[in-house]
mmCIF file with all atom_site columns, C-alpha atoms in Angstrom:
data_model
loop_
_atom_site.group_PDB
_atom_site.id
_atom_site.type_symbol
_atom_site.label_atom_id
_atom_site.label_alt_id
_atom_site.label_comp_id
_atom_site.label_asym_id
_atom_site.label_entity_id
_atom_site.label_seq_id
_atom_site.pdbx_PDB_ins_code
_atom_site.Cartn_x
_atom_site.Cartn_y
_atom_site.Cartn_z
_atom_site.occupancy
_atom_site.B_iso_or_equiv
_atom_site.pdbx_formal_charge
_atom_site.auth_seq_id
_atom_site.auth_comp_id
_atom_site.auth_asym_id
_atom_site.auth_atom_id
_atom_site.pdbx_PDB_model_num
ATOM 1   C CA . MET A 1 1   ? 0.050  0.030  -0.017  1.00 48.00 ? 657 MET A CA 1
ATOM 2   C CA . ALA A 1 2   ? 1.493  3.367  -1.132  1.00 48.00 ? 658 ALA A CA 1
ATOM 3   C CA . SER A 1 3   ? 1.787  6.113  1.515   1.00 46.00 ? 659 SER A CA 1
ATOM 4   C CA . SER A 1 4   ? -0.306 9.124  0.874   1.00 45.00 ? 660 SER A CA 1
ATOM 5   C CA . SER A 1 5   ? 1.175  12.580 0.348   1.00 44.00 ? 661 SER A CA 1
ATOM 6   C CA . SER A 1 6   ? -0.510 13.772 3.457   1.00 41.00 ? 662 SER A CA 1
ATOM 7   C CA . GLU A 1 7   ? 1.667  11.391 5.488   1.00 43.00 ? 663 GLU A CA 1
ATOM 8   C CA . ASP A 1 8   ? 4.745  12.729 3.760   1.00 49.00 ? 664 ASP A CA 1
ATOM 9   C CA . ASP A 1 9   ? 3.643  16.331 4.460   1.00 54.00 ? 665 ASP A CA 1
ATOM 10  C CA . GLY A 1 10  ? 3.728  15.555 8.184   1.00 49.00 ? 666 GLY A CA 1
ATOM 11  C CA . ILE A 1 11  ? 7.435  14.735 8.160   1.00 60.00 ? 667 ILE A CA 1
ATOM 12  C CA . ASP A 1 12  ? 9.688  17.771 9.075   1.00 70.00 ? 668 ASP A CA 1
ATOM 13  C CA . MET A 1 13  ? 12.084 18.341 6.280   1.00 78.00 ? 669 MET A CA 1
ATOM 14  C CA . VAL A 1 14  ? 15.718 18.738 7.455   1.00 84.00 ? 670 VAL A CA 1
ATOM 15  C CA . PRO A 1 15  ? 17.338 21.570 5.524   1.00 85.00 ? 671 PRO A CA 1
ATOM 16  C CA . THR A 1 16  ? 20.546 20.904 3.529   1.00 86.00 ? 672 THR A CA 1
ATOM 17  C CA . PRO A 1 17  ? 23.463 22.733 5.141   1.00 89.00 ? 673 PRO A CA 1
ATOM 18  C CA . VAL A 1 18  ? 25.522 24.822 2.785   1.00 92.00 ? 674 VAL A CA 1
ATOM 19  C CA . LYS A 1 19  ? 29.006 25.991 3.993   1.00 94.00 ? 675 LYS A CA 1
ATOM 20  C CA . ILE A 1 20  ? 30.250 29.464 2.924   1.00 95.00 ? 676 ILE A CA 1
ATOM 21  C CA . ILE A 1 21  ? 33.530 31.090 3.700   1.00 95.00 ? 677 ILE A CA 1
ATOM 22  C CA . ILE A 1 22  ? 34.002 34.824 4.170   1.00 95.00 ? 678 ILE A CA 1
ATOM 23  C CA . ALA A 1 23  ? 37.703 35.570 3.602   1.00 94.00 ? 679 ALA A CA 1
ATOM 24  C CA . GLY A 1 24  ? 39.893 38.584 2.934   1.00 91.00 ? 680 GLY A CA 1
ATOM 25  C CA . GLY A 1 25  ? 42.604 40.701 4.439   1.00 87.00 ? 681 GLY A CA 1
ATOM 26  C CA . PHE A 1 26  ? 42.999 41.979 7.971   1.00 83.00 ? 682 PHE A CA 1
ATOM 27  C CA . GLY A 1 27  ? 40.327 44.584 8.700   1.00 83.00 ? 683 GLY A CA 1
ATOM 28  C CA . ALA A 1 28  ? 38.308 43.964 5.555   1.00 88.00 ? 684 ALA A CA 1
ATOM 29  C CA . GLY A 1 29  ? 35.031 43.554 7.370   1.00 91.00 ? 685 GLY A CA 1
ATOM 30  C CA . LYS A 1 30  ? 34.672 39.885 7.598   1.00 91.00 ? 686 LYS A CA 1
ATOM 31  C CA . THR A 1 31  ? 33.360 39.739 11.254  1.00 90.00 ? 687 THR A CA 1
ATOM 32  C CA . THR A 1 32  ? 31.025 42.594 10.395  1.00 91.00 ? 688 THR A CA 1
ATOM 33  C CA . MET A 1 33  ? 29.579 40.740 7.377   1.00 94.00 ? 689 MET A CA 1
ATOM 34  C CA . VAL A 1 34  ? 28.893 37.506 9.260   1.00 94.00 ? 690 VAL A CA 1
ATOM 35  C CA . GLY A 1 35  ? 27.265 39.573 12.012  1.00 92.00 ? 691 GLY A CA 1
ATOM 36  C CA . SER A 1 36  ? 25.080 41.639 9.623   1.00 94.00 ? 692 SER A CA 1
ATOM 37  C CA . VAL A 1 37  ? 23.334 38.541 8.113   1.00 94.00 ? 693 VAL A CA 1
ATOM 38  C CA . SER A 1 38  ? 23.387 35.906 10.811  1.00 92.00 ? 694 SER A CA 1
ATOM 39  C CA . GLU A 1 39  ? 19.916 35.003 12.123  1.00 93.00 ? 695 GLU A CA 1
ATOM 40  C CA . ILE A 1 40  ? 21.577 33.727 15.357  1.00 87.00 ? 696 ILE A CA 1
ATOM 41  C CA . PRO A 1 41  ? 23.998 35.653 17.593  1.00 83.00 ? 697 PRO A CA 1
ATOM 42  C CA . PRO A 1 42  ? 27.253 35.083 15.720  1.00 76.00 ? 698 PRO A CA 1
ATOM 43  C CA . LEU A 1 43  ? 30.029 33.263 17.340  1.00 73.00 ? 699 LEU A CA 1
ATOM 44  C CA . SER A 1 44  ? 33.204 35.511 17.209  1.00 70.00 ? 700 SER A CA 1
ATOM 45  C CA . THR A 1 45  ? 36.682 34.878 18.374  1.00 61.00 ? 701 THR A CA 1
ATOM 46  C CA . GLU A 1 46  ? 37.798 38.527 18.320  1.00 57.00 ? 702 GLU A CA 1
ATOM 47  C CA . GLU A 1 47  ? 40.355 39.485 20.775  1.00 52.00 ? 703 GLU A CA 1
ATOM 48  C CA . VAL A 1 48  ? 41.834 42.950 21.712  1.00 55.00 ? 704 VAL A CA 1
ATOM 49  C CA . LEU A 1 49  ? 44.876 44.000 19.814  1.00 46.00 ? 705 LEU A CA 1
ATOM 50  C CA . THR A 1 50  ? 47.700 44.349 22.261  1.00 48.00 ? 706 THR A CA 1
ATOM 51  C CA . GLU A 1 51  ? 51.271 45.624 22.258  1.00 51.00 ? 707 GLU A CA 1
ATOM 52  C CA . ALA A 1 52  ? 52.386 42.080 21.334  1.00 45.00 ? 708 ALA A CA 1
ATOM 53  C CA . SER A 1 53  ? 50.926 42.518 17.861  1.00 48.00 ? 709 SER A CA 1
ATOM 54  C CA . THR A 1 54  ? 52.934 45.698 17.199  1.00 48.00 ? 710 THR A CA 1
ATOM 55  C CA . GLY A 1 55  ? 55.157 45.088 14.207  1.00 52.00 ? 711 GLY A CA 1
ATOM 56  C CA . VAL A 1 56  ? 53.292 41.847 13.455  1.00 47.00 ? 712 VAL A CA 1
ATOM 57  C CA . ASP A 1 57  ? 49.831 43.163 12.431  1.00 50.00 ? 713 ASP A CA 1
ATOM 58  C CA . ASP A 1 58  ? 49.873 45.858 9.792   1.00 52.00 ? 714 ASP A CA 1
ATOM 59  C CA . LEU A 1 59  ? 47.403 48.588 10.847  1.00 49.00 ? 715 LEU A CA 1
ATOM 60  C CA . ALA A 1 60  ? 48.161 50.886 8.000   1.00 53.00 ? 716 ALA A CA 1
ATOM 61  C CA . GLY A 1 61  ? 44.800 52.146 6.768   1.00 52.00 ? 717 GLY A CA 1
ATOM 62  C CA . VAL A 1 62  ? 42.893 50.616 9.701   1.00 50.00 ? 718 VAL A CA 1
ATOM 63  C CA . GLU A 1 63  ? 44.515 52.393 12.604  1.00 51.00 ? 719 GLU A CA 1
ATOM 64  C CA . GLN A 1 64  ? 41.235 52.584 14.485  1.00 58.00 ? 720 GLN A CA 1
ATOM 65  C CA . LYS A 1 65  ? 40.867 48.852 14.579  1.00 46.00 ? 721 LYS A CA 1
ATOM 66  C CA . LYS A 1 66  ? 40.969 47.547 18.220  1.00 53.00 ? 722 LYS A CA 1
ATOM 67  C CA . THR A 1 67  ? 40.218 43.828 17.833  1.00 51.00 ? 723 THR A CA 1
ATOM 68  C CA . THR A 1 68  ? 41.215 40.943 15.634  1.00 52.00 ? 724 THR A CA 1
ATOM 69  C CA . THR A 1 69  ? 39.696 37.541 14.794  1.00 53.00 ? 725 THR A CA 1
ATOM 70  C CA . VAL A 1 70  ? 42.082 34.832 16.145  1.00 46.00 ? 726 VAL A CA 1
ATOM 71  C CA . ALA A 1 71  ? 40.213 31.708 14.997  1.00 54.00 ? 727 ALA A CA 1
ATOM 72  C CA . LEU A 1 72  ? 36.942 32.201 13.085  1.00 72.00 ? 728 LEU A CA 1
ATOM 73  C CA . ASP A 1 73  ? 33.523 33.839 13.016  1.00 85.00 ? 729 ASP A CA 1
ATOM 74  C CA . PHE A 1 74  ? 30.374 31.736 12.593  1.00 88.00 ? 730 PHE A CA 1
ATOM 75  C CA . GLY A 1 75  ? 26.878 32.601 11.727  1.00 92.00 ? 731 GLY A CA 1
ATOM 76  C CA . ARG A 1 76  ? 23.836 30.988 10.081  1.00 91.00 ? 732 ARG A CA 1
ATOM 77  C CA . ILE A 1 77  ? 21.136 32.198 7.690   1.00 91.00 ? 733 ILE A CA 1
ATOM 78  C CA . THR A 1 78  ? 18.145 30.242 6.403   1.00 89.00 ? 734 THR A CA 1
ATOM 79  C CA . ILE A 1 79  ? 17.560 31.013 2.778   1.00 81.00 ? 735 ILE A CA 1
ATOM 80  C CA . SER A 1 80  ? 14.650 28.520 2.227   1.00 83.00 ? 736 SER A CA 1
ATOM 81  C CA . PRO A 1 81  ? 13.019 25.634 4.092   1.00 87.00 ? 737 PRO A CA 1
ATOM 82  C CA . ARG A 1 82  ? 15.445 23.409 2.139   1.00 88.00 ? 738 ARG A CA 1
ATOM 83  C CA . HIS A 1 83  ? 18.751 25.341 2.510   1.00 86.00 ? 739 HIS A CA 1
ATOM 84  C CA . VAL A 1 84  ? 20.665 26.863 5.410   1.00 90.00 ? 740 VAL A CA 1
ATOM 85  C CA . LEU A 1 85  ? 23.943 28.731 4.899   1.00 92.00 ? 741 LEU A CA 1
ATOM 86  C CA . TYR A 1 86  ? 26.552 28.255 7.512   1.00 94.00 ? 742 TYR A CA 1
ATOM 87  C CA . LEU A 1 87  ? 29.011 31.254 7.310   1.00 95.00 ? 743 LEU A CA 1
ATOM 88  C CA . PHE A 1 88  ? 32.621 30.855 8.489   1.00 92.00 ? 744 PHE A CA 1
ATOM 89  C CA . GLY A 1 89  ? 34.759 34.021 8.603   1.00 90.00 ? 745 GLY A CA 1
ATOM 90  C CA . THR A 1 90  ? 38.523 33.405 8.401   1.00 87.00 ? 746 THR A CA 1
ATOM 91  C CA . PRO A 1 91  ? 41.125 35.302 10.439  1.00 80.00 ? 747 PRO A CA 1
ATOM 92  C CA . GLY A 1 92  ? 42.839 37.897 8.136   1.00 65.00 ? 748 GLY A CA 1
ATOM 93  C CA . GLN A 1 93  ? 46.308 38.014 9.653   1.00 64.00 ? 749 GLN A CA 1
ATOM 94  C CA . GLU A 1 94  ? 49.016 35.916 8.043   1.00 65.00 ? 750 GLU A CA 1
ATOM 95  C CA . ARG A 1 95  ? 49.894 34.332 11.330  1.00 58.00 ? 751 ARG A CA 1
ATOM 96  C CA . PHE A 1 96  ? 46.518 32.556 11.438  1.00 63.00 ? 752 PHE A CA 1
ATOM 97  C CA . TRP A 1 97  ? 46.345 31.476 7.799   1.00 67.00 ? 753 TRP A CA 1
ATOM 98  C CA . PHE A 1 98  ? 47.287 27.950 8.817   1.00 69.00 ? 754 PHE A CA 1
ATOM 99  C CA . MET A 1 99  ? 43.622 27.487 9.803   1.00 71.00 ? 755 MET A CA 1
ATOM 100 C CA . TRP A 1 100 ? 42.250 28.261 6.380   1.00 79.00 ? 756 TRP A CA 1
ATOM 101 C CA . ASP A 1 101 ? 42.705 24.708 5.095   1.00 84.00 ? 757 ASP A CA 1
ATOM 102 C CA . ASP A 1 102 ? 40.457 23.305 7.848   1.00 84.00 ? 758 ASP A CA 1
ATOM 103 C CA . LEU A 1 103 ? 37.834 26.194 7.619   1.00 84.00 ? 759 LEU A CA 1
ATOM 104 C CA . THR A 1 104 ? 37.471 25.813 3.911   1.00 88.00 ? 760 THR A CA 1
ATOM 105 C CA . ARG A 1 105 ? 37.026 22.009 3.830   1.00 91.00 ? 761 ARG A CA 1
ATOM 106 C CA . GLY A 1 106 ? 33.471 21.255 2.404   1.00 93.00 ? 762 GLY A CA 1
ATOM 107 C CA . ALA A 1 107 ? 32.663 24.802 1.424   1.00 94.00 ? 763 ALA A CA 1
ATOM 108 C CA . ILE A 1 108 ? 30.758 25.423 -1.758  1.00 94.00 ? 764 ILE A CA 1
ATOM 109 C CA . GLY A 1 109 ? 32.473 28.822 -2.126  1.00 95.00 ? 765 GLY A CA 1
ATOM 110 C CA . THR A 1 110 ? 33.893 31.946 -0.735  1.00 95.00 ? 766 THR A CA 1
ATOM 111 C CA . ILE A 1 111 ? 33.268 35.675 -0.606  1.00 97.00 ? 767 ILE A CA 1
ATOM 112 C CA . VAL A 1 112 ? 36.686 37.374 -0.753  1.00 97.00 ? 768 VAL A CA 1
ATOM 113 C CA . LEU A 1 113 ? 36.020 40.710 0.968   1.00 96.00 ? 769 LEU A CA 1
ATOM 114 C CA . VAL A 1 114 ? 38.121 43.571 -0.332  1.00 95.00 ? 770 VAL A CA 1
ATOM 115 C CA . ASP A 1 115 ? 39.028 46.850 1.292   1.00 93.00 ? 771 ASP A CA 1
ATOM 116 C CA . THR A 1 116 ? 40.079 49.427 -1.416  1.00 91.00 ? 772 THR A CA 1
ATOM 117 C CA . ARG A 1 117 ? 42.178 51.282 1.183   1.00 89.00 ? 773 ARG A CA 1
ATOM 118 C CA . ARG A 1 118 ? 44.405 48.189 1.427   1.00 87.00 ? 774 ARG A CA 1
ATOM 119 C CA . LEU A 1 119 ? 43.958 46.333 -1.892  1.00 89.00 ? 775 LEU A CA 1
ATOM 120 C CA . GLU A 1 120 ? 47.294 44.561 -1.443  1.00 90.00 ? 776 GLU A CA 1
ATOM 121 C CA . THR A 1 121 ? 45.879 42.570 1.488   1.00 88.00 ? 777 THR A CA 1
ATOM 122 C CA . SER A 1 122 ? 43.517 40.828 -0.895  1.00 91.00 ? 778 SER A CA 1
ATOM 123 C CA . PHE A 1 123 ? 46.011 39.067 -3.048  1.00 93.00 ? 779 PHE A CA 1
ATOM 124 C CA . ALA A 1 124 ? 46.695 36.180 -0.677  1.00 90.00 ? 780 ALA A CA 1
ATOM 125 C CA . ALA A 1 125 ? 42.987 35.186 -0.319  1.00 92.00 ? 781 ALA A CA 1
ATOM 126 C CA . ILE A 1 126 ? 42.399 35.448 -4.091  1.00 94.00 ? 782 ILE A CA 1
ATOM 127 C CA . ASP A 1 127 ? 45.483 33.314 -4.810  1.00 93.00 ? 783 ASP A CA 1
ATOM 128 C CA . TYR A 1 128 ? 44.437 30.786 -2.167  1.00 92.00 ? 784 TYR A CA 1
ATOM 129 C CA . PHE A 1 129 ? 41.060 30.121 -3.606  1.00 93.00 ? 785 PHE A CA 1
ATOM 130 C CA . GLU A 1 130 ? 42.150 30.163 -7.197  1.00 94.00 ? 786 GLU A CA 1
ATOM 131 C CA . ARG A 1 131 ? 44.853 27.534 -6.452  1.00 93.00 ? 787 ARG A CA 1
ATOM 132 C CA . ARG A 1 132 ? 42.392 25.214 -4.770  1.00 92.00 ? 788 ARG A CA 1
ATOM 133 C CA . LYS A 1 133 ? 39.733 25.795 -7.416  1.00 93.00 ? 789 LYS A CA 1
ATOM 134 C CA . ILE A 1 134 ? 37.216 26.914 -4.820  1.00 94.00 ? 790 ILE A CA 1
ATOM 135 C CA . PRO A 1 135 ? 34.513 29.202 -6.478  1.00 96.00 ? 791 PRO A CA 1
ATOM 136 C CA . PHE A 1 136 ? 34.673 32.655 -5.155  1.00 97.00 ? 792 PHE A CA 1
ATOM 137 C CA . VAL A 1 137 ? 33.299 36.139 -5.723  1.00 97.00 ? 793 VAL A CA 1
ATOM 138 C CA . VAL A 1 138 ? 35.026 39.403 -4.878  1.00 97.00 ? 794 VAL A CA 1
ATOM 139 C CA . ALA A 1 139 ? 32.894 41.704 -2.716  1.00 97.00 ? 795 ALA A CA 1
ATOM 140 C CA . VAL A 1 140 ? 34.274 45.183 -2.395  1.00 96.00 ? 796 VAL A CA 1
ATOM 141 C CA . ASN A 1 141 ? 33.385 46.540 1.056   1.00 94.00 ? 797 ASN A CA 1
ATOM 142 C CA . CYS A 1 142 ? 32.645 50.177 0.448   1.00 92.00 ? 798 CYS A CA 1
ATOM 143 C CA . PHE A 1 143 ? 34.063 51.888 3.593   1.00 86.00 ? 799 PHE A CA 1
ATOM 144 C CA . GLU A 1 144 ? 33.250 55.442 4.217   1.00 85.00 ? 800 GLU A CA 1
ATOM 145 C CA . HIS A 1 145 ? 36.056 57.793 2.874   1.00 84.00 ? 801 HIS A CA 1
ATOM 146 C CA . ALA A 1 146 ? 37.701 54.872 1.015   1.00 85.00 ? 802 ALA A CA 1
ATOM 147 C CA . PRO A 1 147 ? 38.808 55.276 -2.576  1.00 86.00 ? 803 PRO A CA 1
ATOM 148 C CA . ARG A 1 148 ? 35.963 54.379 -4.988  1.00 90.00 ? 804 ARG A CA 1
ATOM 149 C CA . TYR A 1 149 ? 36.754 52.235 -7.992  1.00 93.00 ? 805 TYR A CA 1
ATOM 150 C CA . THR A 1 150 ? 34.635 50.502 -10.609 1.00 94.00 ? 806 THR A CA 1
ATOM 151 C CA . ALA A 1 151 ? 34.287 46.744 -10.681 1.00 95.00 ? 807 ALA A CA 1
ATOM 152 C CA . GLU A 1 152 ? 36.559 46.646 -13.745 1.00 96.00 ? 808 GLU A CA 1
ATOM 153 C CA . GLU A 1 153 ? 39.170 48.775 -12.004 1.00 96.00 ? 809 GLU A CA 1
ATOM 154 C CA . VAL A 1 154 ? 39.167 46.367 -9.103  1.00 95.00 ? 810 VAL A CA 1
ATOM 155 C CA . ARG A 1 155 ? 39.354 43.324 -11.419 1.00 96.00 ? 811 ARG A CA 1
ATOM 156 C CA . GLU A 1 156 ? 42.354 44.817 -13.228 1.00 96.00 ? 812 GLU A CA 1
ATOM 157 C CA . ALA A 1 157 ? 44.139 45.797 -10.031 1.00 95.00 ? 813 ALA A CA 1
ATOM 158 C CA . LEU A 1 158 ? 43.737 42.440 -8.417  1.00 95.00 ? 814 LEU A CA 1
ATOM 159 C CA . VAL A 1 159 ? 44.178 40.380 -11.583 1.00 95.00 ? 815 VAL A CA 1
ATOM 160 C CA . VAL A 1 160 ? 40.774 38.688 -11.041 1.00 96.00 ? 816 VAL A CA 1
ATOM 161 C CA . PRO A 1 161 ? 39.742 36.337 -13.897 1.00 94.00 ? 817 PRO A CA 1
ATOM 162 C CA . ASP A 1 162 ? 36.712 37.623 -16.094 1.00 95.00 ? 818 ASP A CA 1
ATOM 163 C CA . HIS A 1 163 ? 34.491 34.685 -14.900 1.00 95.00 ? 819 HIS A CA 1
ATOM 164 C CA . VAL A 1 164 ? 34.707 35.719 -11.280 1.00 96.00 ? 820 VAL A CA 1
ATOM 165 C CA . PRO A 1 165 ? 31.825 38.060 -10.199 1.00 97.00 ? 821 PRO A CA 1
ATOM 166 C CA . ILE A 1 166 ? 32.748 41.351 -8.529  1.00 97.00 ? 822 ILE A CA 1
ATOM 167 C CA . VAL A 1 167 ? 30.100 42.982 -6.363  1.00 97.00 ? 823 VAL A CA 1
ATOM 168 C CA . MET A 1 168 ? 30.050 46.254 -4.407  1.00 96.00 ? 824 MET A CA 1
ATOM 169 C CA . CYS A 1 169 ? 28.770 45.928 -0.952  1.00 95.00 ? 825 CYS A CA 1
ATOM 170 C CA . ASP A 1 170 ? 28.468 47.399 2.633   1.00 95.00 ? 826 ASP A CA 1
ATOM 171 C CA . ALA A 1 171 ? 29.163 44.657 5.030   1.00 94.00 ? 827 ALA A CA 1
ATOM 172 C CA . ARG A 1 172 ? 27.374 46.496 7.727   1.00 94.00 ? 828 ARG A CA 1
ATOM 173 C CA . GLN A 1 173 ? 24.113 46.264 5.856   1.00 95.00 ? 829 GLN A CA 1
ATOM 174 C CA . ARG A 1 174 ? 22.136 42.977 5.924   1.00 95.00 ? 830 ARG A CA 1
ATOM 175 C CA . ASP A 1 175 ? 20.576 43.390 2.496   1.00 95.00 ? 831 ASP A CA 1
ATOM 176 C CA . SER A 1 176 ? 23.828 44.319 0.975   1.00 95.00 ? 832 SER A CA 1
ATOM 177 C CA . SER A 1 177 ? 25.622 41.313 2.409   1.00 95.00 ? 833 SER A CA 1
ATOM 178 C CA . LYS A 1 178 ? 22.764 39.096 1.400   1.00 93.00 ? 834 LYS A CA 1
ATOM 179 C CA . ILE A 1 179 ? 23.218 40.221 -2.230  1.00 94.00 ? 835 ILE A CA 1
ATOM 180 C CA . ALA A 1 180 ? 26.849 39.156 -2.042  1.00 95.00 ? 836 ALA A CA 1
ATOM 181 C CA . LEU A 1 181 ? 25.937 35.744 -0.595  1.00 94.00 ? 837 LEU A CA 1
ATOM 182 C CA . ILE A 1 182 ? 23.264 35.283 -3.311  1.00 92.00 ? 838 ILE A CA 1
ATOM 183 C CA . ARG A 1 183 ? 25.755 36.140 -5.968  1.00 95.00 ? 839 ARG A CA 1
ATOM 184 C CA . LEU A 1 184 ? 28.207 33.625 -4.608  1.00 95.00 ? 840 LEU A CA 1
ATOM 185 C CA . VAL A 1 185 ? 25.691 30.831 -4.426  1.00 92.00 ? 841 VAL A CA 1
ATOM 186 C CA . LYS A 1 186 ? 24.589 31.454 -8.068  1.00 93.00 ? 842 LYS A CA 1
ATOM 187 C CA . HIS A 1 187 ? 28.180 31.563 -9.101  1.00 95.00 ? 843 HIS A CA 1
ATOM 188 C CA . ALA A 1 188 ? 29.134 28.347 -7.274  1.00 93.00 ? 844 ALA A CA 1
ATOM 189 C CA . MET A 1 189 ? 26.190 26.553 -8.854  1.00 90.00 ? 845 MET A CA 1
ATOM 190 C CA . THR A 1 190 ? 27.520 27.448 -12.349 1.00 89.00 ? 846 THR A CA 1
ATOM 191 C CA . VAL A 1 191 ? 31.046 26.044 -11.641 1.00 81.00 ? 847 VAL A CA 1
ATOM 192 C CA . VAL A 1 192 ? 30.432 23.069 -9.291  1.00 61.00 ? 848 VAL A CA 1
ATOM 193 C CA . PRO A 1 193 ? 29.400 19.939 -11.120 1.00 57.00 ? 849 PRO A CA 1
ATOM 194 C CA . GLN A 1 194 ? 25.768 19.051 -10.631 1.00 50.00 ? 850 GLN A CA 1
ATOM 195 C CA . HIS A 1 195 ? 25.109 15.499 -9.392  1.00 49.00 ? 851 HIS A CA 1
ATOM 196 C CA . ALA A 1 196 ? 22.068 13.666 -10.661 1.00 41.00 ? 852 ALA A CA 1
#
């Protein structure tokens, strides 16, 4: 005897988890982006910058920064009854890059957050995801008083391949961050093989 569709409707559907990485240079706004879109209080491993980081962490262009992520940021956003995004923000300083391999395992893609005041801090993240063939988009975090560039100017400066989307965003704004996430998911779906 076949089960009726009403019986099937009574079963709670468990949403598919989708892992997303938010990466970028030190002070690019990764913790802010995770916090702006997370539907749960985000887990953050931010610590106060101390004298011990003097000469280690480059604060040029972000002199007002008082904290730094030492492990990861974590947040969650439900995009449909069938899909939940789990967001993992990477630490930006070089001394913590060893954690990136573990954080990126199983991710469908990455948002590389870029600060135009410090474009040079973006090269390492872009190179990391290109070499590992992990789909990514570049999201230019439009800080107040930061130099403004077009997407094509950013693409040229960072030598970003033509197939990689570049979006302008404000990591403080939920809707703006969501647009970057949507763009990443759509991009990842076009480059990740579909399984039947």
